[in-house]
mmCIF file of C-alpha atoms in Angstrom:
data_model
loop_
_atom_site.group_PDB
_atom_site.id
_atom_site.type_symbol
_atom_site.label_atom_id
_atom_site.label_comp_id
_atom_site.label_asym_id
_atom_site.label_seq_id
_atom_site.Cartn_x
_atom_site.Cartn_y
_atom_site.Cartn_z
ATOM 1 C CA UNK A 1 148.006 19.787 108.936
ATOM 2 C CA UNK A 2 147.807 16.423 110.652
ATOM 3 C CA UNK A 3 145.196 13.695 110.656
ATOM 4 C CA UNK A 4 144.802 11.964 113.999
ATOM 5 C CA UNK A 5 143.214 8.568 114.518
ATOM 6 C CA UNK A 6 142.245 7.566 118.018
ATOM 7 C CA UNK A 7 141.178 4.111 119.146
ATOM 8 C CA UNK A 8 138.799 3.170 120.586
ATOM 9 C CA UNK A 9 136.299 5.909 119.800
ATOM 10 C CA UNK A 10 134.268 4.951 122.846
ATOM 11 C CA UNK A 11 134.216 2.315 125.537
ATOM 12 C CA UNK A 12 132.318 1.326 128.636
ATOM 13 C CA UNK A 13 134.567 -0.147 131.290
ATOM 14 C CA UNK A 14 134.179 -1.706 134.709
ATOM 15 C CA UNK A 15 135.635 0.147 137.669
ATOM 16 C CA UNK A 16 139.037 -1.157 138.709
ATOM 17 C CA UNK A 17 140.083 -2.038 135.186
ATOM 18 C CA UNK A 18 142.397 -0.233 132.804
ATOM 19 C CA UNK A 19 141.983 1.039 129.288
ATOM 20 C CA UNK A 20 144.694 1.889 126.785
ATOM 21 C CA UNK A 21 143.918 4.523 124.176
ATOM 22 C CA UNK A 22 145.934 4.668 120.992
ATOM 23 C CA UNK A 23 146.758 7.768 118.996
ATOM 24 C CA UNK A 24 148.146 7.486 115.470
ATOM 25 C CA UNK A 25 149.166 10.506 113.387
ATOM 26 C CA UNK A 26 149.591 10.497 109.631
ATOM 27 C CA UNK A 27 152.893 12.396 109.781
ATOM 28 C CA UNK A 28 155.809 12.903 112.114
ATOM 29 C CA UNK A 29 155.115 15.507 114.740
ATOM 30 C CA UNK A 30 157.213 17.147 117.389
ATOM 31 C CA UNK A 31 154.659 17.550 120.129
ATOM 32 C CA UNK A 32 151.901 15.188 121.240
ATOM 33 C CA UNK A 33 149.580 15.920 124.125
ATOM 34 C CA UNK A 34 146.827 14.153 126.002
ATOM 35 C CA UNK A 35 143.802 16.079 127.242
ATOM 36 C CA UNK A 36 140.715 15.225 129.209
ATOM 37 C CA UNK A 37 137.386 16.913 128.543
ATOM 38 C CA UNK A 38 134.840 16.167 131.206
ATOM 39 C CA UNK A 39 131.170 16.613 130.359
ATOM 40 C CA UNK A 40 130.346 20.258 129.801
ATOM 41 C CA UNK A 41 133.833 21.387 130.661
ATOM 42 C CA UNK A 42 136.945 22.581 128.940
ATOM 43 C CA UNK A 43 140.075 20.683 127.996
ATOM 44 C CA UNK A 44 142.479 19.887 130.775
ATOM 45 C CA UNK A 45 146.011 18.931 129.789
ATOM 46 C CA UNK A 46 147.038 15.633 131.304
ATOM 47 C CA UNK A 47 150.584 15.390 129.955
ATOM 48 C CA UNK A 48 152.946 16.031 127.085
ATOM 49 C CA UNK A 49 154.078 12.799 125.491
ATOM 50 C CA UNK A 50 157.820 12.934 124.855
ATOM 51 C CA UNK A 51 159.362 10.703 122.239
ATOM 52 C CA UNK A 52 161.857 8.320 123.813
ATOM 53 C CA UNK A 53 161.500 9.612 127.347
ATOM 54 C CA UNK A 54 159.012 9.858 130.164
ATOM 55 C CA UNK A 55 155.967 12.039 129.669
ATOM 56 C CA UNK A 56 155.699 15.417 131.372
ATOM 57 C CA UNK A 57 152.648 15.437 133.621
ATOM 58 C CA UNK A 58 150.597 18.408 134.700
ATOM 59 C CA UNK A 59 149.687 19.132 138.260
ATOM 60 C CA UNK A 60 147.091 16.682 139.506
ATOM 61 C CA UNK A 61 148.013 13.902 137.080
ATOM 62 C CA UNK A 62 150.471 11.124 137.878
ATOM 63 C CA UNK A 63 152.212 8.454 135.874
ATOM 64 C CA UNK A 64 150.799 5.590 137.924
ATOM 65 C CA UNK A 65 147.278 6.611 137.032
ATOM 66 C CA UNK A 66 147.898 7.755 133.459
ATOM 67 C CA UNK A 67 150.941 5.976 132.043
ATOM 68 C CA UNK A 68 151.884 7.255 128.581
ATOM 69 C CA UNK A 69 154.086 5.826 125.918
ATOM 70 C CA UNK A 70 155.489 7.451 122.813
ATOM 71 C CA UNK A 71 157.757 5.033 121.005
ATOM 72 C CA UNK A 72 158.096 7.149 117.847
ATOM 73 C CA UNK A 73 157.082 10.449 116.243
ATOM 74 C CA UNK A 74 153.711 9.263 114.996
ATOM 75 C CA UNK A 75 152.252 7.142 117.790
ATOM 76 C CA UNK A 76 151.366 7.419 121.443
ATOM 77 C CA UNK A 77 149.245 5.603 123.991
ATOM 78 C CA UNK A 78 147.505 6.750 127.155
ATOM 79 C CA UNK A 79 146.404 4.231 129.739
ATOM 80 C CA UNK A 80 143.728 5.069 132.273
ATOM 81 C CA UNK A 81 144.484 2.738 135.180
ATOM 82 C CA UNK A 82 142.343 1.419 138.003
ATOM 83 C CA UNK A 83 139.351 3.323 136.686
ATOM 84 C CA UNK A 84 136.594 4.817 138.770
ATOM 85 C CA UNK A 85 133.391 6.563 137.623
ATOM 86 C CA UNK A 86 135.192 9.916 138.073
ATOM 87 C CA UNK A 87 137.419 8.955 135.120
ATOM 88 C CA UNK A 88 134.417 9.049 132.795
ATOM 89 C CA UNK A 89 135.360 11.657 130.242
ATOM 90 C CA UNK A 90 136.472 12.293 126.709
ATOM 91 C CA UNK A 91 140.187 11.730 126.242
ATOM 92 C CA UNK A 92 141.785 13.644 123.413
ATOM 93 C CA UNK A 93 145.068 13.213 121.657
ATOM 94 C CA UNK A 94 146.448 16.416 120.215
ATOM 95 C CA UNK A 95 149.491 17.178 118.119
ATOM 96 C CA UNK A 96 151.412 20.209 116.996
ATOM 97 C CA UNK A 97 152.150 19.418 113.389
ATOM 98 C CA UNK A 98 155.530 19.588 111.760
ATOM 99 C CA UNK A 99 158.707 20.937 113.226
ATOM 100 C CA UNK A 100 157.857 24.593 113.705
ATOM 101 C CA UNK A 101 156.876 25.799 117.126
ATOM 102 C CA UNK A 102 154.516 28.441 115.721
ATOM 103 C CA UNK A 103 151.799 26.041 114.806
ATOM 104 C CA UNK A 104 148.331 25.172 115.968
ATOM 105 C CA UNK A 105 147.271 22.063 117.802
ATOM 106 C CA UNK A 106 145.240 19.482 115.929
ATOM 107 C CA UNK A 107 142.761 17.174 117.516
ATOM 108 C CA UNK A 108 141.234 13.827 116.799
ATOM 109 C CA UNK A 109 137.678 12.809 117.558
ATOM 110 C CA UNK A 110 138.626 11.604 121.004
ATOM 111 C CA UNK A 111 137.754 8.581 123.075
ATOM 112 C CA UNK A 112 134.535 8.708 125.058
ATOM 113 C CA UNK A 113 135.068 6.649 128.201
ATOM 114 C CA UNK A 114 132.291 5.645 130.569
ATOM 115 C CA UNK A 115 133.231 3.840 133.769
ATOM 116 C CA UNK A 116 130.490 1.875 135.491
ATOM 117 C CA UNK B 1 152.262 29.164 134.751
ATOM 118 C CA UNK B 2 149.992 29.957 131.859
ATOM 119 C CA UNK B 3 146.251 30.351 132.358
ATOM 120 C CA UNK B 4 143.367 31.421 130.172
ATOM 121 C CA UNK B 5 140.064 32.875 131.252
ATOM 122 C CA UNK B 6 136.906 33.288 129.231
ATOM 123 C CA UNK B 7 134.383 35.579 130.801
ATOM 124 C CA UNK B 8 131.224 34.465 129.075
ATOM 125 C CA UNK B 9 130.187 30.899 129.804
ATOM 126 C CA UNK B 10 126.876 30.938 127.997
ATOM 127 C CA UNK B 11 125.763 33.379 125.334
ATOM 128 C CA UNK B 12 122.433 33.465 123.545
ATOM 129 C CA UNK B 13 121.994 35.654 120.481
ATOM 130 C CA UNK B 14 119.510 36.107 117.705
ATOM 131 C CA UNK B 15 120.629 35.671 114.138
ATOM 132 C CA UNK B 16 122.325 38.753 112.668
ATOM 133 C CA UNK B 17 123.370 39.983 116.091
ATOM 134 C CA UNK B 18 127.010 40.859 116.660
ATOM 135 C CA UNK B 19 129.232 38.634 118.751
ATOM 136 C CA UNK B 20 132.160 39.371 121.004
ATOM 137 C CA UNK B 21 133.651 36.721 123.258
ATOM 138 C CA UNK B 22 136.263 37.713 125.789
ATOM 139 C CA UNK B 23 139.536 35.954 126.385
ATOM 140 C CA UNK B 24 142.350 36.951 128.722
ATOM 141 C CA UNK B 25 145.539 35.059 129.370
ATOM 142 C CA UNK B 26 148.137 35.123 132.057
ATOM 143 C CA UNK B 27 151.746 34.631 131.013
ATOM 144 C CA UNK B 28 154.757 36.882 131.209
ATOM 145 C CA UNK B 29 156.425 35.829 127.979
ATOM 146 C CA UNK B 30 155.576 35.666 124.290
ATOM 147 C CA UNK B 31 152.577 33.550 123.394
ATOM 148 C CA UNK B 32 150.715 32.242 120.422
ATOM 149 C CA UNK B 33 146.948 32.650 120.616
ATOM 150 C CA UNK B 34 144.131 30.591 119.202
ATOM 151 C CA UNK B 35 140.406 30.290 119.020
ATOM 152 C CA UNK B 36 138.890 26.830 118.479
ATOM 153 C CA UNK B 37 135.300 25.881 117.836
ATOM 154 C CA UNK B 38 133.538 22.660 118.689
ATOM 155 C CA UNK B 39 130.271 22.067 116.901
ATOM 156 C CA UNK B 40 127.884 19.588 118.545
ATOM 157 C CA UNK B 41 129.205 16.076 118.167
ATOM 158 C CA UNK B 42 132.341 17.152 116.322
ATOM 159 C CA UNK B 43 135.963 17.522 117.196
ATOM 160 C CA UNK B 44 137.771 20.774 117.868
ATOM 161 C CA UNK B 45 138.549 22.885 114.821
ATOM 162 C CA UNK B 46 140.755 25.907 114.516
ATOM 163 C CA UNK B 47 138.971 29.178 113.876
ATOM 164 C CA UNK B 48 141.927 31.478 113.806
ATOM 165 C CA UNK B 49 145.404 31.969 115.227
ATOM 166 C CA UNK B 50 147.846 34.705 116.078
ATOM 167 C CA UNK B 51 151.570 34.258 116.029
ATOM 168 C CA UNK B 52 152.937 37.728 115.324
ATOM 169 C CA UNK B 53 152.402 40.791 113.139
ATOM 170 C CA UNK B 54 149.025 42.466 112.602
ATOM 171 C CA UNK B 55 147.136 42.089 115.875
ATOM 172 C CA UNK B 56 143.839 41.861 114.031
ATOM 173 C CA UNK B 57 143.547 38.366 112.586
ATOM 174 C CA UNK B 58 140.819 36.986 110.403
ATOM 175 C CA UNK B 59 139.737 33.383 110.464
ATOM 176 C CA UNK B 60 137.208 31.160 108.863
ATOM 177 C CA UNK B 61 133.474 31.773 108.624
ATOM 178 C CA UNK B 62 133.749 35.554 109.090
ATOM 179 C CA UNK B 63 135.364 35.423 112.540
ATOM 180 C CA UNK B 64 138.108 37.759 113.605
ATOM 181 C CA UNK B 65 140.075 38.391 116.773
ATOM 182 C CA UNK B 66 142.182 41.215 118.075
ATOM 183 C CA UNK B 67 145.283 40.755 120.189
ATOM 184 C CA UNK B 68 145.787 43.591 122.650
ATOM 185 C CA UNK B 69 149.113 42.918 124.305
ATOM 186 C CA UNK B 70 148.713 45.552 127.006
ATOM 187 C CA UNK B 71 145.499 43.934 128.146
ATOM 188 C CA UNK B 72 146.601 40.321 127.652
ATOM 189 C CA UNK B 73 143.447 39.841 125.654
ATOM 190 C CA UNK B 74 142.435 38.086 122.479
ATOM 191 C CA UNK B 75 138.725 38.706 121.975
ATOM 192 C CA UNK B 76 136.763 36.938 119.266
ATOM 193 C CA UNK B 77 134.287 38.868 117.149
ATOM 194 C CA UNK B 78 131.788 38.330 114.390
ATOM 195 C CA UNK B 79 129.621 41.131 113.060
ATOM 196 C CA UNK B 80 126.581 39.010 112.234
ATOM 197 C CA UNK B 81 126.073 35.524 113.641
ATOM 198 C CA UNK B 82 124.178 32.728 111.986
ATOM 199 C CA UNK B 83 122.244 29.805 113.428
ATOM 200 C CA UNK B 84 125.052 27.530 112.253
ATOM 201 C CA UNK B 85 127.485 29.308 114.589
ATOM 202 C CA UNK B 86 125.847 27.526 117.519
ATOM 203 C CA UNK B 87 128.804 25.778 119.122
ATOM 204 C CA UNK B 88 131.286 25.952 121.958
ATOM 205 C CA UNK B 89 134.236 28.296 121.540
ATOM 206 C CA UNK B 90 137.569 27.870 123.257
ATOM 207 C CA UNK B 91 140.419 30.320 123.569
ATOM 208 C CA UNK B 92 143.896 28.793 123.881
ATOM 209 C CA UNK B 93 147.465 29.924 124.302
ATOM 210 C CA UNK B 94 150.857 28.349 124.059
ATOM 211 C CA UNK B 95 154.158 29.766 125.125
ATOM 212 C CA UNK B 96 156.676 30.398 122.365
ATOM 213 C CA UNK B 97 159.431 29.087 124.550
ATOM 214 C CA UNK B 98 159.555 26.431 127.202
ATOM 215 C CA UNK B 99 157.161 23.524 127.066
ATOM 216 C CA UNK B 100 155.014 24.771 124.150
ATOM 217 C CA UNK B 101 151.956 23.165 125.717
ATOM 218 C CA UNK B 102 148.529 24.470 124.708
ATOM 219 C CA UNK B 103 146.357 25.737 127.551
ATOM 220 C CA UNK B 104 142.609 26.177 127.011
ATOM 221 C CA UNK B 105 140.070 28.461 128.559
ATOM 222 C CA UNK B 106 136.855 27.199 130.106
ATOM 223 C CA UNK B 107 134.903 27.689 126.889
ATOM 224 C CA UNK B 108 131.854 29.706 125.909
ATOM 225 C CA UNK B 109 128.706 27.963 124.792
ATOM 226 C CA UNK B 110 127.024 30.027 122.113
ATOM 227 C CA UNK B 111 123.437 29.492 121.070
ATOM 228 C CA UNK B 112 122.082 31.379 118.093
ATOM 229 C CA UNK B 113 118.346 31.582 117.794
ATOM 230 C CA UNK B 114 116.908 31.410 114.294
#
């Protein structure tokens, strides 16, 4: 298993500003992902955070808006840039623990972002 | 590209009723399959998973799911629900090869009446 700590747990931000969300895992993991869960909706994958290289973004998400860093196997950041009220959501860091590919994804508590 | 569909968006049951939530996926290759649960105010937790072998898998809290490869389905079942099962349930898949990313269905909100 993996224990994920995300900071901040919640924030209220002004439109036009940026917020960086941190994700710390208690063990080295192969795969780290960032999801968005808008109110009453399912999880939408933003990107896969790749260690030592650029993140792999899903359709509809771009690096300029959601820059991601992953400097090592236990840590990643997601920045939500130039925020608008439409970015209000829960942002979730997720990991696939260990080195095996047949493993489940683990989730932290997420970051609840409100943009005003 | 992978996709997951859950047919029931909202389900209301009385306690002791049986539950079946549908999940279908779209992907041509081999997949791993999961059901997650999100209780109010809590983070996502794994209910059960299928990687290979017996297509009938049992998870926590009396839940089970059956993988039917020919139907691309992985339906979740529980013979007798409890009020504490009130939660949102998500089906998810990830491809065994390629990007390994986890794709989630739209979720089913279950309410169990006491």
